[in-house]
Coordinates of C-alpha atoms and ligand atoms in Angstrom, one line a residue:
M1 CA 0.0 0.0 0.0
R2 CA 1.2 3.5 -0.8
I3 CA -0.3 6.9 -0.1
F4 CA 0.2 10.2 -1.8
S5 CA -1.8 13.4 -1.8
G6 CA -2.8 16.4 -3.9
A7 CA -5.5 19.1 -3.6
G8 CA -8.9 17.6 -3.0
V9 CA -11.2 19.7 -5.2
S10 CA -14.5 17.8 -5.4
P11 CA -15.8 15.9 -2.5
G12 CA -16.5 12.2 -2.3
R13 CA -14.6 9.0 -1.6
I14 CA -14.4 6.1 -3.9
T15 CA -12.3 3.0 -4.8
G16 CA -11.7 1.9 -8.3
V17 CA -9.4 0.8 -11.0
V18 CA -7.1 3.2 -12.9
R19 CA -7.4 4.0 -16.6
R20 CA -4.8 6.5 -17.8
M21 CA -5.6 9.2 -20.3
P22 CA -3.2 8.6 -23.2
R23 CA -0.9 11.4 -24.3
P24 CA -1.9 13.3 -27.5
V25 CA -0.5 11.7 -30.7
R26 CA 2.7 13.4 -31.8
E27 CA 3.0 14.9 -35.3
P28 CA 5.4 12.9 -37.6
A29 CA 8.4 14.7 -38.9
P30 CA 7.4 17.0 -41.8
G31 CA 7.5 15.0 -45.1
E32 CA 8.5 11.8 -43.3
R33 CA 9.7 9.2 -45.8
R34 CA 9.1 5.5 -45.8
A35 CA 12.0 3.4 -44.4
V36 CA 13.8 1.6 -47.3
S37 CA 12.8 -1.7 -45.9
V38 CA 9.0 -0.9 -46.1
S39 CA 7.5 -1.2 -49.6
A40 CA 4.6 1.1 -50.7
G41 CA 2.4 -2.0 -50.8
Q42 CA 3.3 -2.8 -47.1
A43 CA 2.7 0.8 -46.0
A44 CA -0.7 0.9 -47.8
A45 CA -1.7 -2.4 -46.3
D46 CA -0.7 -1.2 -42.8
L47 CA -2.7 2.0 -43.3
R48 CA -5.8 0.1 -44.5
A49 CA -5.7 -2.4 -41.6
A50 CA -5.3 0.4 -39.1
S51 CA -8.2 2.4 -40.6
H52 CA -10.3 -0.8 -40.7
S53 CA -9.7 -1.4 -37.0
V54 CA -10.6 2.1 -36.0
Q55 CA -13.8 1.9 -38.1
T56 CA -14.8 -1.4 -36.4
E57 CA -14.0 -0.1 -33.0
L58 CA -16.1 3.0 -33.4
Q59 CA -18.9 1.1 -35.0
S60 CA -19.1 -1.3 -32.1
R61 CA -19.1 1.7 -29.7
A62 CA -21.9 3.3 -31.8
E63 CA -24.0 0.1 -31.5
Q64 CA -23.8 0.2 -27.7
A65 CA -24.4 4.0 -27.4
T66 CA -27.7 5.8 -27.4
G67 CA -29.0 9.2 -28.6
D68 CA -26.6 11.8 -29.9
A69 CA -23.5 9.8 -29.0
K70 CA -24.7 6.9 -31.3
A71 CA -25.1 9.2 -34.3
I72 CA -21.8 10.9 -33.7
L73 CA -19.9 7.7 -33.3
A74 CA -21.5 6.1 -36.4
A75 CA -20.7 9.2 -38.5
T76 CA -17.1 9.2 -37.2
A77 CA -16.7 5.5 -37.9
M78 CA -17.6 6.1 -41.6
M79 CA -15.0 8.9 -41.7
A80 CA -12.3 6.3 -40.9
A81 CA -12.9 4.7 -44.3
D82 CA -13.5 7.9 -46.1
P83 CA -12.5 7.2 -49.8
M84 CA -11.1 10.7 -50.4
L85 CA -9.0 10.6 -47.3
M86 CA -7.7 7.1 -48.1
R87 CA -7.1 7.9 -51.7
S88 CA -5.0 10.9 -51.0
A89 CA -3.0 9.1 -48.3
L90 CA -2.3 6.2 -50.6
D91 CA -1.2 8.5 -53.3
L92 CA 1.3 10.1 -50.9
I93 CA 2.6 6.6 -49.9
D94 CA 3.1 5.9 -53.6
G95 CA 5.1 9.1 -53.7
G96 CA 7.5 7.8 -51.0
S97 CA 5.8 9.0 -47.7
S98 CA 5.6 6.8 -44.7
A99 CA 2.0 5.6 -43.7
E100 CA 1.9 8.0 -40.8
G101 CA 3.3 11.0 -42.7
A102 CA 0.9 10.3 -45.6
L103 CA -2.2 10.1 -43.4
W104 CA -1.1 13.2 -41.4
D105 CA -0.8 15.3 -44.5
A106 CA -3.9 13.9 -46.3
A107 CA -6.1 14.5 -43.3
A108 CA -4.8 18.0 -42.9
S109 CA -5.8 18.9 -46.4
V110 CA -9.2 17.2 -46.1
A111 CA -9.8 19.0 -42.9
G112 CA -8.7 22.3 -44.5
M113 CA -11.1 21.7 -47.4
L114 CA -14.0 21.0 -45.1
R115 CA -13.3 24.2 -43.1
G116 CA -13.3 26.1 -46.3
L117 CA -16.8 24.8 -47.1
G118 CA -18.0 26.3 -43.8
G119 CA -21.3 25.5 -41.9
H120 CA -21.9 21.9 -41.0
M121 CA -19.2 20.6 -43.3
A122 CA -16.6 22.6 -41.3
E123 CA -17.7 20.8 -38.2
R124 CA -16.5 17.5 -39.7
A125 CA -12.9 18.8 -39.9
A126 CA -12.5 18.0 -36.2
D127 CA -13.7 14.4 -36.8
V128 CA -11.1 13.9 -39.6
L129 CA -8.3 15.0 -37.2
D130 CA -9.7 12.7 -34.5
I131 CA -9.7 9.8 -36.9
R132 CA -6.2 10.6 -38.0
A133 CA -5.0 10.5 -34.4
R134 CA -6.7 7.2 -33.8
I135 CA -5.3 5.6 -36.9
I136 CA -1.8 6.8 -36.2
A137 CA -2.0 5.5 -32.6
I138 CA -2.7 2.0 -34.1
L139 CA 0.2 2.3 -36.6
R140 CA 2.5 3.2 -33.7
G141 CA 1.0 0.6 -31.3
V142 CA 0.1 3.2 -28.6
P143 CA -3.3 3.7 -26.9
A144 CA -5.9 5.7 -28.8
P145 CA -6.1 9.4 -27.8
G146 CA -8.9 11.0 -25.9
V147 CA -10.9 9.8 -22.9
P148 CA -10.5 6.0 -22.7
S149 CA -13.5 3.9 -23.6
S150 CA -14.2 1.1 -21.2
A151 CA -16.9 -1.5 -20.5
T152 CA -16.5 -1.1 -16.8
P153 CA -16.3 2.0 -14.6
Y154 CA -12.9 3.4 -13.8
I155 CA -10.9 6.2 -12.1
L156 CA -9.5 8.5 -14.8
V157 CA -5.9 9.5 -14.2
A158 CA -4.2 12.2 -16.4
E159 CA -1.6 14.9 -16.4
D160 CA -4.5 17.2 -17.0
L161 CA -7.6 17.3 -19.2
A162 CA -8.1 19.6 -22.1
P163 CA -11.6 21.3 -21.8
A164 CA -12.6 19.4 -25.0
D165 CA -11.6 16.0 -23.5
A166 CA -13.3 16.9 -20.2
A167 CA -16.5 17.6 -22.1
T168 CA -16.6 14.1 -23.4
L169 CA -16.4 12.4 -20.0
D170 CA -19.2 9.9 -19.3
P171 CA -20.0 10.3 -15.6
A172 CA -21.6 6.8 -15.6
M173 CA -18.1 5.3 -16.4
V174 CA -15.7 7.7 -14.8
L175 CA -15.9 7.3 -11.0
A176 CA -13.3 9.9 -10.0
L177 CA -10.5 12.0 -11.4
V178 CA -6.9 12.2 -10.3
T179 CA -4.5 14.5 -12.1
S180 CA -0.8 15.4 -11.6
G181 CA -1.4 18.9 -13.0
G182 CA -4.3 21.4 -12.6
G183 CA -5.1 23.6 -9.7
P184 CA -8.2 24.1 -7.6
A185 CA -9.6 26.6 -10.2
S186 CA -8.5 24.6 -13.3
H187 CA -11.2 23.6 -15.7
T188 CA -10.7 20.0 -14.7
A189 CA -11.6 20.8 -11.1
I190 CA -14.6 22.9 -12.2
L191 CA -15.8 20.1 -14.4
A192 CA -15.4 17.5 -11.7
R193 CA -17.5 19.6 -9.3
A194 CA -20.1 20.1 -11.9
L195 CA -20.4 16.3 -12.5
G196 CA -20.2 15.5 -8.8
L197 CA -17.1 13.4 -9.4
P198 CA -14.6 13.0 -6.5
A199 CA -11.4 14.7 -7.7
V200 CA -7.8 15.2 -6.6
V201 CA -5.6 17.6 -8.7
A202 CA -2.0 18.5 -8.3
A203 CA -1.2 15.0 -7.1
A204 CA 2.5 14.5 -8.0
G205 CA 2.3 10.7 -7.5
A206 CA -0.4 10.4 -10.2
D207 CA 2.2 10.1 -13.0
E208 CA 3.4 6.8 -11.6
L209 CA -0.1 5.2 -11.7
T210 CA -0.6 2.6 -14.4
D211 CA -3.7 1.0 -15.9
G212 CA -5.4 -1.6 -13.8
V213 CA -4.0 -0.5 -10.4
E214 CA -6.6 -0.2 -7.7
I215 CA -6.8 3.1 -5.8
C216 CA -8.9 4.8 -3.2
V217 CA -9.6 8.5 -3.8
D218 CA -10.7 11.0 -1.2
G219 CA -11.8 14.3 -2.8
V220 CA -12.1 16.1 0.5
T221 CA -8.6 15.5 1.9
G222 CA -6.9 15.0 -1.4
T223 CA -5.6 11.6 -0.4
V224 CA -4.9 8.8 -2.9
V225 CA -4.2 5.3 -1.6
V226 CA -2.6 2.9 -4.0
D227 CA -3.3 -0.9 -3.6
P228 CA -5.4 -0.2 -0.5
D229 CA -5.6 -2.8 2.3
N230 CA -8.9 -3.6 3.9
A231 CA -8.5 -0.9 6.6
A232 CA -7.9 1.7 4.0
R233 CA -10.9 0.6 2.1
A234 CA -13.0 0.8 5.2
G235 CA -11.8 4.3 5.8
L236 CA -12.5 5.3 2.2
Q237 CA -15.8 3.6 1.7
V238 CA -17.3 3.3 -1.7
S239 CA -19.5 6.4 -1.8
P240 CA -19.7 9.1 -4.4
R241 CA -20.7 11.8 -1.9
A242 CA -19.5 12.9 1.5
T243 CA -22.1 11.6 3.9
T244 CA -22.7 12.4 7.5
T245 CA -24.9 11.3 10.3
V246 CA -27.2 13.9 11.9
G247 CA -29.6 12.7 14.7
G248 CA -29.1 9.1 13.8
Q249 CA -29.9 9.7 10.1
T250 CA -27.3 9.6 7.3
T251 CA -27.7 12.5 5.0
T252 CA -25.8 14.5 2.4
A253 CA -25.9 18.2 1.8
A254 CA -27.0 17.4 -1.8
A255 CA -29.8 15.1 -0.6
A256 CA -31.1 17.8 1.6
G257 CA -31.6 20.0 -1.5
F258 CA -31.9 23.7 -2.1
D259 CA -35.3 25.3 -1.8
G260 CA -34.6 28.0 -4.3
D261 CA -34.5 30.8 -1.8
G262 CA -31.0 32.0 -1.0
R263 CA -31.0 33.9 2.3
L264 CA -29.2 34.1 5.6
A265 CA -30.7 33.0 8.9
D266 CA -32.0 36.5 9.6
G267 CA -33.8 36.8 6.3
Y268 CA -31.0 38.8 4.5
V269 CA -31.6 37.9 0.8
L270 CA -28.6 36.5 -1.2
P271 CA -29.8 34.9 -4.5
L272 CA -28.0 31.7 -5.5
L273 CA -27.4 31.3 -9.2
A274 CA -25.8 28.6 -11.3
N275 CA -22.8 28.4 -13.6
V276 CA -23.6 26.4 -16.8
G277 CA -22.1 25.6 -20.1
S278 CA -25.0 24.1 -22.0
A279 CA -28.8 23.8 -22.2
R280 CA -28.5 20.4 -20.4
D281 CA -26.6 22.1 -17.5
A282 CA -29.3 24.7 -17.4
A283 CA -32.0 22.1 -17.0
T284 CA -29.9 20.5 -14.2
A285 CA -29.6 23.9 -12.6
A286 CA -33.3 24.6 -12.8
A287 CA -34.0 21.2 -11.2
A288 CA -31.5 22.0 -8.5
G289 CA -33.5 25.2 -7.6
A290 CA -31.0 27.8 -9.0
Q291 CA -32.6 31.2 -8.9
G292 CA -31.1 32.0 -12.3
I293 CA -27.9 31.6 -14.3
G294 CA -25.0 33.7 -13.0
L295 CA -22.6 32.6 -15.7
L296 CA -23.2 30.9 -19.0
R297 CA -19.7 30.1 -20.4
T298 CA -20.7 30.4 -24.1
E299 CA -17.2 29.3 -25.2
L300 CA -17.9 25.8 -23.9
Y301 CA -20.5 25.3 -26.6
F302 CA -18.0 25.9 -29.3
L303 CA -14.8 24.2 -28.1
D304 CA -14.9 21.7 -30.9
H305 CA -16.0 24.1 -33.7
T306 CA -13.3 24.7 -36.2
S307 CA -15.2 27.6 -37.7
E308 CA -17.2 30.4 -36.2
P309 CA -20.8 29.2 -35.5
S310 CA -23.4 31.0 -37.5
I311 CA -25.7 33.6 -35.8
Q312 CA -28.6 31.1 -36.1
Q313 CA -26.6 28.3 -34.5
Q314 CA -25.6 30.6 -31.6
R315 CA -29.1 31.9 -31.2
K316 CA -30.5 28.3 -30.9
A317 CA -27.9 27.4 -28.3
Y318 CA -28.5 30.5 -26.2
R319 CA -32.3 30.4 -26.5
A320 CA -32.3 26.8 -25.1
V321 CA -30.7 28.1 -21.9
L322 CA -33.0 31.2 -21.7
D323 CA -36.0 28.9 -22.0
A324 CA -34.9 26.9 -18.9
F325 CA -35.3 30.1 -16.7
P326 CA -38.5 32.0 -17.7
G327 CA -38.8 35.1 -15.7
K328 CA -35.4 34.7 -14.1
K329 CA -32.0 36.3 -14.7
V330 CA -29.6 34.7 -17.1
V331 CA -26.1 36.2 -17.4
L332 CA -24.4 35.2 -20.7
R333 CA -20.7 35.8 -20.9
T334 CA -19.3 36.5 -24.3
L335 CA -16.6 34.1 -25.6
D336 CA -13.7 33.6 -23.2
A337 CA -11.3 32.0 -25.6
G338 CA -7.6 31.8 -25.5
A339 CA -5.0 30.6 -22.9
D340 CA -6.4 27.4 -21.4
K341 CA -9.6 27.4 -23.5
P342 CA -8.4 27.8 -27.1
L343 CA -11.2 28.0 -29.7
P344 CA -9.8 26.9 -33.2
F345 CA -11.8 29.6 -35.0
L346 CA -10.4 32.3 -32.6
A347 CA -6.9 31.0 -32.7
I348 CA -4.4 33.8 -32.6
A349 CA -2.4 33.9 -35.8
N350 CA 0.9 34.0 -34.0
A351 CA -0.1 31.9 -31.0
A352 CA 3.5 30.5 -30.9
A353 CA 4.7 34.0 -30.3
E354 CA 2.6 34.3 -27.2
P355 CA 5.0 33.2 -24.5
N356 CA 2.5 33.7 -21.6
P357 CA -1.0 32.9 -23.1
A358 CA -2.8 33.6 -19.8
L359 CA -1.4 37.2 -20.1
G360 CA -2.0 37.3 -23.8
I361 CA -4.9 37.7 -26.2
R362 CA -7.8 36.0 -24.4
G363 CA -11.4 36.9 -23.5
Y364 CA -12.5 40.4 -24.5
R365 CA -9.0 41.0 -26.0
T366 CA -9.6 38.6 -28.9
E367 CA -11.6 41.4 -30.4
R368 CA -8.3 43.1 -31.3
V369 CA -7.3 40.3 -33.6
R370 CA -10.7 38.9 -34.7
P371 CA -12.9 41.9 -35.1
G372 CA -16.5 41.0 -35.8
V373 CA -16.8 37.8 -33.8
L374 CA -18.0 39.8 -30.7
E375 CA -20.5 41.9 -32.7
R376 CA -22.0 38.7 -34.3
Q377 CA -22.2 37.0 -30.9
L378 CA -24.0 40.0 -29.4
E379 CA -26.4 40.0 -32.4
A380 CA -27.1 36.3 -31.7
I381 CA -27.7 36.9 -28.0
A382 CA -30.1 39.8 -28.8
S383 CA -31.9 37.6 -31.3
A384 CA -32.2 34.8 -28.7
A385 CA -33.4 37.3 -26.1
A386 CA -36.2 38.6 -28.4
G387 CA -39.3 37.0 -27.2
A388 CA -37.6 34.9 -24.5
E389 CA -39.1 35.2 -21.0
A390 CA -35.8 35.2 -19.2
E391 CA -34.2 38.5 -18.1
V392 CA -31.1 38.7 -20.3
W393 CA -27.8 40.1 -18.9
V394 CA -24.6 40.1 -20.9
M395 CA -21.0 40.4 -19.6
A396 CA -17.5 40.4 -21.1
P397 CA -14.6 38.4 -19.6
M398 CA -11.0 39.7 -19.0
I399 CA -11.8 43.4 -18.8
S400 CA -8.8 45.4 -17.6
T401 CA -9.8 49.0 -17.8
A402 CA -12.8 51.3 -17.5
E403 CA -12.2 52.2 -21.1
E404 CA -12.7 48.6 -22.2
A405 CA -15.8 48.4 -20.1
G406 CA -17.2 51.5 -21.7
K407 CA -16.5 50.2 -25.2
F408 CA -18.2 46.9 -24.4
A409 CA -21.2 48.7 -23.0
G410 CA -21.4 50.7 -26.3
R411 CA -21.4 47.5 -28.3
C412 CA -24.2 45.9 -26.1
A413 CA -26.3 49.0 -26.5
A414 CA -25.7 49.0 -30.3
A415 CA -27.0 45.4 -30.3
G416 CA -30.1 46.4 -28.4
L417 CA -29.0 44.6 -25.2
K418 CA -30.2 46.4 -22.1
T419 CA -28.2 45.0 -19.2
C420 CA -24.5 45.0 -19.7
G421 CA -21.7 44.2 -17.3
V422 CA -18.2 43.0 -17.1
M423 CA -16.2 40.4 -15.2
V424 CA -13.7 41.4 -12.5
E425 CA -10.9 38.9 -13.1
V426 CA -7.9 41.2 -13.5
P427 CA -6.7 43.0 -10.4
S428 CA -6.8 46.3 -12.3
A429 CA -10.6 45.9 -12.7
A430 CA -11.1 45.3 -9.0
L431 CA -9.0 48.4 -8.2
T432 CA -11.0 50.5 -10.7
A433 CA -14.4 49.1 -9.9
E434 CA -15.9 52.5 -9.4
P435 CA -15.1 54.0 -12.8
I436 CA -15.9 50.7 -14.4
L437 CA -19.3 50.6 -12.7
S438 CA -20.0 54.1 -13.9
R439 CA -20.0 52.6 -17.4
V440 CA -21.8 49.3 -17.0
D441 CA -24.8 48.0 -15.1
F442 CA -23.1 45.2 -13.0
V443 CA -19.9 43.3 -12.4
S444 CA -19.3 39.7 -11.6
I445 CA -16.1 38.7 -9.9
G446 CA -14.3 35.7 -11.4
T447 CA -12.3 34.6 -8.5
N448 CA -10.6 31.8 -10.5
D449 CA -8.7 34.2 -12.7
L450 CA -8.6 37.0 -10.1
T451 CA -6.7 34.7 -7.9
Q452 CA -4.3 33.5 -10.6
Y453 CA -3.5 37.1 -11.6
V454 CA -3.2 38.7 -8.2
M455 CA -1.1 35.8 -6.9
A456 CA 0.9 35.5 -10.2
A457 CA 0.2 31.7 -10.0
D458 CA -1.0 29.9 -13.1
R459 CA -4.4 28.3 -12.2
Q460 CA -3.4 25.2 -14.2
L461 CA -0.3 24.5 -12.3
G462 CA -0.6 21.9 -9.6
A463 CA 2.6 22.9 -8.0
L464 CA 1.1 26.3 -7.1
A465 CA -2.2 25.0 -5.8
A466 CA -1.6 26.5 -2.3
L467 CA -1.0 30.0 -3.7
N468 CA -4.0 29.6 -6.0
S469 CA -6.6 29.8 -3.2
P470 CA -9.4 32.4 -3.2
W471 CA -8.9 32.4 0.6
Q472 CA -5.7 34.4 0.1
P473 CA -6.2 37.7 2.0
A474 CA -5.0 39.6 -1.1
V475 CA -7.9 38.1 -3.1
L476 CA -10.4 38.9 -0.4
Q477 CA -9.1 42.5 -0.2
L478 CA -9.7 42.9 -4.0
I479 CA -13.2 41.6 -3.6
S480 CA -13.8 44.0 -0.7
H481 CA -12.4 46.8 -2.9
T482 CA -14.8 45.9 -5.7
V483 CA -17.8 46.1 -3.4
A484 CA -16.5 49.4 -2.0
G485 CA -16.2 50.7 -5.6
A486 CA -19.8 49.8 -6.2
A487 CA -20.8 51.6 -3.0
A488 CA -18.9 54.7 -4.0
E489 CA -20.6 54.7 -7.4
G490 CA -24.0 54.8 -5.8
G491 CA -24.3 51.4 -4.2
H492 CA -27.2 50.2 -6.3
K493 CA -25.3 48.2 -9.0
P494 CA -24.9 44.5 -8.4
V495 CA -21.6 42.9 -7.6
G496 CA -21.9 39.1 -8.0
V497 CA -19.3 36.3 -7.6
C498 CA -19.2 33.5 -10.2
G499 CA -15.8 32.0 -9.6
E500 CA -15.4 28.7 -7.7
A501 CA -15.1 30.7 -4.4
A502 CA -18.9 30.9 -4.4
A503 CA -19.2 27.1 -4.3
D504 CA -17.2 26.9 -1.1
P505 CA -19.8 27.1 1.6
A506 CA -17.5 28.7 4.2
L507 CA -16.1 31.2 1.7
A508 CA -19.7 31.9 0.6
V509 CA -20.4 33.2 4.1
V510 CA -17.3 35.5 3.9
L511 CA -18.5 36.8 0.5
A512 CA -21.9 37.5 1.9
G513 CA -20.2 39.4 4.8
L514 CA -18.1 41.3 2.3
G515 CA -21.3 42.6 0.7
V516 CA -21.6 40.8 -2.6
S517 CA -25.1 40.6 -4.0
T518 CA -25.3 37.2 -5.7
L519 CA -23.3 34.0 -5.7
S520 CA -23.2 31.7 -8.8
M521 CA -21.8 28.2 -8.7
T522 CA -22.1 24.7 -10.1
P523 CA -25.6 23.4 -9.5
R524 CA -24.4 20.6 -7.2
S525 CA -23.0 23.1 -4.7
L526 CA -26.3 25.0 -4.3
A527 CA -27.6 22.8 -1.5
G528 CA -24.5 22.9 0.6
V529 CA -24.0 26.6 0.2
G530 CA -27.6 27.4 0.8
A531 CA -27.7 25.3 4.0
V532 CA -24.6 26.9 5.4
L533 CA -25.7 30.5 4.5
G534 CA -29.0 29.7 6.1
S535 CA -27.2 29.0 9.4
V536 CA -25.6 32.4 9.8
S537 CA -26.9 36.0 10.4
L538 CA -25.5 38.9 8.3
E539 CA -23.8 40.2 11.5
L540 CA -21.9 36.9 11.9
A541 CA -21.1 36.8 8.1
Q542 CA -19.7 40.3 8.4
E543 CA -17.7 39.4 11.5
L544 CA -16.2 36.3 9.7
A545 CA -15.4 38.4 6.6
G546 CA -13.4 40.6 8.9
V547 CA -11.7 37.6 10.4
A548 CA -10.7 36.3 6.9
L549 CA -9.5 39.7 5.8
D550 CA -7.3 40.1 8.9
S551 CA -5.7 36.7 8.5
S552 CA -2.2 36.5 7.4
S553 CA -2.6 33.4 5.3
A554 CA -5.1 31.6 3.2
T555 CA -5.0 28.5 5.4
G556 CA -5.3 30.5 8.5
A557 CA -8.3 32.4 7.1
R558 CA -10.0 29.2 6.1
A559 CA -9.4 27.4 9.4
R560 CA -10.6 30.4 11.5
V561 CA -13.8 30.8 9.5
R562 CA -14.5 27.1 9.3
A563 CA -14.1 26.8 13.1
R564 CA -17.1 29.2 13.5
L565 CA -19.4 27.3 11.2
P566 CA -20.7 24.1 12.8
M567 CA -23.1 23.5 10.0
L568 CA -20.2 22.5 7.8
E569 CA -19.3 19.5 9.9
R570 CA -23.0 18.5 10.3
L571 CA -23.3 18.3 6.5
G572 CA -19.9 16.7 5.9
L573 CA -18.7 19.7 3.9
Ligands
LIG1 C1 -13.3 33.0 -13.2 O1 -12.3 33.3 -13.7 O2 -13.5 33.0 -11.9 C2 -14.5 32.5 -14.0 C3 -15.7 32.3 -13.5 O3 -14.2 32.3 -15.4 P1 -13.5 31.0 -15.9 O4 -13.4 30.0 -14.8 O5 -14.4 30.5 -17.0 O6 -12.2 31.5 -16.4
LIG2 MG1 -12.2 33.5 -15.8

């Protein structure tokens, strides 16, 4: 038995068997030639056999799948034998290329051609590149890329997950996540919480885990036990949620539910909203009692789009979310592409020349290099809003100055959108909240990025997980400064929080005490946050906000606040 630990970022304890996420397939050397010992006939036969095996595998997965997944897998299977792709690869082999090099180049030109056709055809370009990677993996004898497929549930172990991979996780098959990279605010952590999967990130020992090994994962303490003995299994019982016993009855915060009425014990109103990335998430959020949507990450819709979605496609996607919340507030965030969430159609031409992508052209800044995309997105949002019953709010990510906020407000007004705000994710925005709020209707604090920028600690980097805590007094001071900026500006404009900080029930109390007006979180956290907020008065929340602000460290702030909130222990949070 061996034990290692990382940062527990999504609660739950579970035992299961490891499946590793394969590394992405490497590009062959440009113009790679066939070895002299390999004839063109042999290379062609190898390529045909590999493509046949990919096709058979995807077909059999399609037969077992249902709904959208079935259709997608069946269409991708056909792509593996696409005559045009094969013909051009075989021609390149005849011209002296290796099988891998030929397929790489042939797929690149087919994908380029599909992109050029635009619309639905352009969407197929990503499938061609996926097929290419799968066939090359077979030619090299390495595991297929992407989230492993398995007939039995497993614990997914990876260096980190790309947002597009994370989006394909099947929560019925993946029991838990363990990564060596990633921080508490990484997209892997956010996704794990949204799916309710126990997760440990920044776990250095994860790189040594191999397929088939049994591990116990504790998403609260961040502990991973390899080859557990019976005692360890008993300590980490197989249970997807933290449970606790109150008055002889075993309960979970989630089981207790959220009644759709965020308020403190003394009746002080603090609406609890949801963070979502799709219409399906929105339905989950509505069912979980969310009082609205505080953050729709529109970029998550389009991660696999190789070309800009049409206004009609966007309208349909946004409208489906609006329709889940009639009469309620829905905050749509314009595309937050770049850095850890690259969108192929918003790729920066000289991305390689961006040595620090998190400090580069991302979020609202992409407007500088891809003018028009924002304008069309706002048009699509306005068109989705027309006739919808939801109250539509729009905000921009990565705003650094009051001038940018003013420009964004102008664009919203031009598109006919009435309620326009910006995210406070960059320290400069927190420090200039007052002039920013004189130009927009609201702000929403993104503590994930605000923490990474004020602490100068990459949110994706496991090694810096301790620095990357929203409990850091510097982060809390910036939040306090933002609220003060709103008060100075008149005090009537909302200051929400939609970063992961809002999903931490103890930190939610501090945020309430600091004076924020709404909290937005993954739907699964609503119940726990709602219950803990309901156990404190505004006076106590303000006192605890002072305690946290005066602490000299993140761990100290957290410990001192938690010690004053007995409801946390009662709910196993
Ligand atoms: C944030 O930065 O806190 C935020 C909500 O945005 P994202 O996590 O999507 O970057
Ligand atoms: Mg952000």
